[in-house]
Amino acid sequence: MSKLEQILILEPSSDLKFKGPFTDVVMANLKLKNPSERRVCFKVKTTAPRRYCVRPNSGIIEPGATLTISVMLQPFDYDPNEKSKHKFMVQTIFAPPAITDPETVWKEAKPDDLMDSKLRCVFELPSENDKVNDVDAVKATPALNSSKADGLSAPKSVSGALDDSEMKKIVDECKRLQIQVGKLSEENRQLKDEGLRLRKTQRSDHRTSNSNSLIGRESSASSLPSLLVVIAALFIGFFLAKFIL
């Protein structure tokens, strides 16, 4: 049995072109059109999966519908002398009437039911004419904007109002943040005052204990001579009593 012909119409049909410079992500679009009266499941595969990001890379296309696939080439060091060997394949199959899980359809698909189309990746650098056209387009933009100034006056006022509302939100947010900063500063100041008070209390307690110990030493020192005087008086009284008797 011969292989089924691709039911989807691809645009482009053969080469998927990416125009540099390739220092940033470069995107190319691939359109898939379903001209049949049946739903079609599709998958997009590539020989270099790490170099490309495809969205969506699988799904279902309804009868008569067209779907645009975004193919994003990641930045790389481009060498004009190196021929690109990257390829893409769009694989399709008619969806069953009561489809619930597309992955199950692919797992149970028979090779004879599969259809596919292959595309070659082509890398191009912008030509000098393209650069000149881009510069002309940039120069023409101010003139185009000035010629439509009257017609765009109402939208500008609306955007200005939106800008004012956004600015008011920003100002309110700044005020709220300033209030929070003030509260935090006040709490920080209170904590510092509490720390200073505790340190002063500890110092005063230490000084009080030192002074009490000093007074005790002084009192004990002062009581020592008094005791000696009493002892001396007793001895003198004892000797005087002996002499008198």
mmCIF file of N, CA and C in Angstrom, residues 6 8-19 27-33 44 66-71 88-90 116-122 124:
data_model
loop_
_atom_site.group_PDB
_atom_site.id
_atom_site.type_symbol
_atom_site.label_atom_id
_atom_site.label_comp_id
_atom_site.label_asym_id
_atom_site.label_seq_id
_atom_site.Cartn_x
_atom_site.Cartn_y
_atom_site.Cartn_z
ATOM 1 N N GLN A 6 0.310 14.085 1.990
ATOM 2 C CA GLN A 6 0.036 15.066 3.038
ATOM 3 C C GLN A 6 -1.274 15.802 2.749
ATOM 4 N N LEU A 8 -2.473 18.344 4.738
ATOM 5 C CA LEU A 8 -2.370 19.754 5.076
ATOM 6 C C LEU A 8 -1.627 20.523 3.995
ATOM 7 N N ILE A 9 -1.984 21.787 3.877
ATOM 8 C CA ILE A 9 -1.278 22.696 2.973
ATOM 9 C C ILE A 9 -0.310 23.524 3.819
ATOM 10 N N LEU A 10 0.987 23.438 3.507
ATOM 11 C CA LEU A 10 2.016 24.129 4.282
ATOM 12 C C LEU A 10 2.467 25.388 3.560
ATOM 13 N N GLU A 11 2.665 26.428 4.307
ATOM 14 C CA GLU A 11 3.208 27.683 3.773
ATOM 15 C C GLU A 11 4.260 28.220 4.741
ATOM 16 N N PRO A 12 5.530 28.210 4.344
ATOM 17 C CA PRO A 12 6.119 27.755 3.074
ATOM 18 C C PRO A 12 6.060 26.232 2.955
ATOM 19 N N SER A 13 6.227 25.784 1.738
ATOM 20 C CA SER A 13 6.057 24.361 1.466
ATOM 21 C C SER A 13 7.372 23.587 1.444
ATOM 22 N N SER A 14 8.511 24.296 1.279
ATOM 23 C CA SER A 14 9.782 23.572 1.152
ATOM 24 C C SER A 14 10.881 24.117 2.054
ATOM 25 N N ASP A 15 11.109 25.451 2.034
ATOM 26 C CA ASP A 15 12.201 26.059 2.800
ATOM 27 C C ASP A 15 11.646 26.938 3.913
ATOM 28 N N LEU A 16 12.164 26.728 5.094
ATOM 29 C CA LEU A 16 11.817 27.567 6.234
ATOM 30 C C LEU A 16 12.979 28.544 6.442
ATOM 31 N N LYS A 17 12.754 29.818 6.111
ATOM 32 C CA LYS A 17 13.844 30.782 6.071
ATOM 33 C C LYS A 17 13.932 31.583 7.368
ATOM 34 N N PHE A 18 15.181 31.767 7.818
ATOM 35 C CA PHE A 18 15.479 32.574 8.998
ATOM 36 C C PHE A 18 16.451 33.666 8.577
ATOM 37 N N LYS A 19 16.065 34.916 8.807
ATOM 38 C CA LYS A 19 16.890 36.040 8.385
ATOM 39 C C LYS A 19 17.616 36.624 9.589
ATOM 40 N N MET A 27 12.647 34.487 14.486
ATOM 41 C CA MET A 27 11.417 33.714 14.376
ATOM 42 C C MET A 27 10.961 33.614 12.924
ATOM 43 N N ALA A 28 10.425 32.449 12.596
ATOM 44 C CA ALA A 28 9.810 32.218 11.294
ATOM 45 C C ALA A 28 8.454 31.577 11.533
ATOM 46 N N ASN A 29 7.491 31.886 10.671
ATOM 47 C CA ASN A 29 6.138 31.357 10.810
ATOM 48 C C ASN A 29 5.889 30.262 9.785
ATOM 49 N N LEU A 30 5.193 29.235 10.230
ATOM 50 C CA LEU A 30 4.793 28.125 9.366
ATOM 51 C C LEU A 30 3.287 27.974 9.478
ATOM 52 N N LYS A 31 2.577 28.146 8.362
ATOM 53 C CA LYS A 31 1.119 28.056 8.363
ATOM 54 C C LYS A 31 0.674 26.664 7.917
ATOM 55 N N LEU A 32 -0.256 26.108 8.666
ATOM 56 C CA LEU A 32 -0.831 24.799 8.349
ATOM 57 C C LEU A 32 -2.328 24.984 8.090
ATOM 58 N N LYS A 33 -2.754 24.618 6.892
ATOM 59 C CA LYS A 33 -4.167 24.746 6.531
ATOM 60 C C LYS A 33 -4.764 23.367 6.287
ATOM 61 N N VAL A 44 5.137 18.606 14.966
ATOM 62 C CA VAL A 44 6.260 19.254 14.291
ATOM 63 C C VAL A 44 7.542 18.743 14.927
ATOM 64 N N THR A 66 -6.996 27.169 9.679
ATOM 65 C CA THR A 66 -5.573 27.435 9.440
ATOM 66 C C THR A 66 -4.903 27.757 10.766
ATOM 67 N N LEU A 67 -3.751 27.177 10.991
ATOM 68 C CA LEU A 67 -3.005 27.377 12.236
ATOM 69 C C LEU A 67 -1.606 27.871 11.902
ATOM 70 N N THR A 68 -1.139 28.885 12.653
ATOM 71 C CA THR A 68 0.199 29.425 12.463
ATOM 72 C C THR A 68 1.136 28.886 13.543
ATOM 73 N N ILE A 69 2.211 28.272 13.110
ATOM 74 C CA ILE A 69 3.221 27.729 14.013
ATOM 75 C C ILE A 69 4.388 28.720 14.087
ATOM 76 N N SER A 70 4.802 29.069 15.298
ATOM 77 C CA SER A 70 5.948 29.956 15.502
ATOM 78 C C SER A 70 7.188 29.112 15.753
ATOM 79 N N VAL A 71 8.187 29.275 14.892
ATOM 80 C CA VAL A 71 9.445 28.542 15.022
ATOM 81 C C VAL A 71 10.527 29.553 15.383
ATOM 82 N N PHE A 88 12.991 20.232 9.230
ATOM 83 C CA PHE A 88 11.752 20.071 9.990
ATOM 84 C C PHE A 88 10.851 19.083 9.257
ATOM 85 N N MET A 89 10.036 18.380 10.050
ATOM 86 C CA MET A 89 9.055 17.472 9.477
ATOM 87 C C MET A 89 7.710 17.710 10.161
ATOM 88 N N VAL A 90 6.680 17.909 9.352
ATOM 89 C CA VAL A 90 5.314 18.040 9.862
ATOM 90 C C VAL A 90 4.618 16.713 9.632
ATOM 91 N N ASP A 116 3.379 13.006 6.070
ATOM 92 C CA ASP A 116 4.419 13.926 6.526
ATOM 93 C C ASP A 116 4.907 14.808 5.394
ATOM 94 N N SER A 117 5.465 15.936 5.791
ATOM 95 C CA SER A 117 6.094 16.886 4.865
ATOM 96 C C SER A 117 7.392 17.356 5.502
ATOM 97 N N LYS A 118 8.425 17.516 4.682
ATOM 98 C CA LYS A 118 9.733 17.915 5.181
ATOM 99 C C LYS A 118 10.103 19.293 4.647
ATOM 100 N N LEU A 119 10.724 20.074 5.520
ATOM 101 C CA LEU A 119 11.173 21.420 5.162
ATOM 102 C C LEU A 119 12.638 21.574 5.518
ATOM 103 N N ARG A 120 13.340 22.331 4.713
ATOM 104 C CA ARG A 120 14.756 22.594 4.930
ATOM 105 C C ARG A 120 14.922 23.986 5.522
ATOM 106 N N CYS A 121 15.817 24.106 6.512
ATOM 107 C CA CYS A 121 16.079 25.404 7.141
ATOM 108 C C CYS A 121 17.121 26.172 6.330
ATOM 109 N N VAL A 122 16.823 27.427 6.044
ATOM 110 C CA VAL A 122 17.725 28.290 5.267
ATOM 111 C C VAL A 122 18.023 29.531 6.095
ATOM 112 N N GLU A 124 19.687 33.299 6.247
ATOM 113 C CA GLU A 124 20.025 34.421 5.368
ATOM 114 C C GLU A 124 20.425 35.623 6.205
#
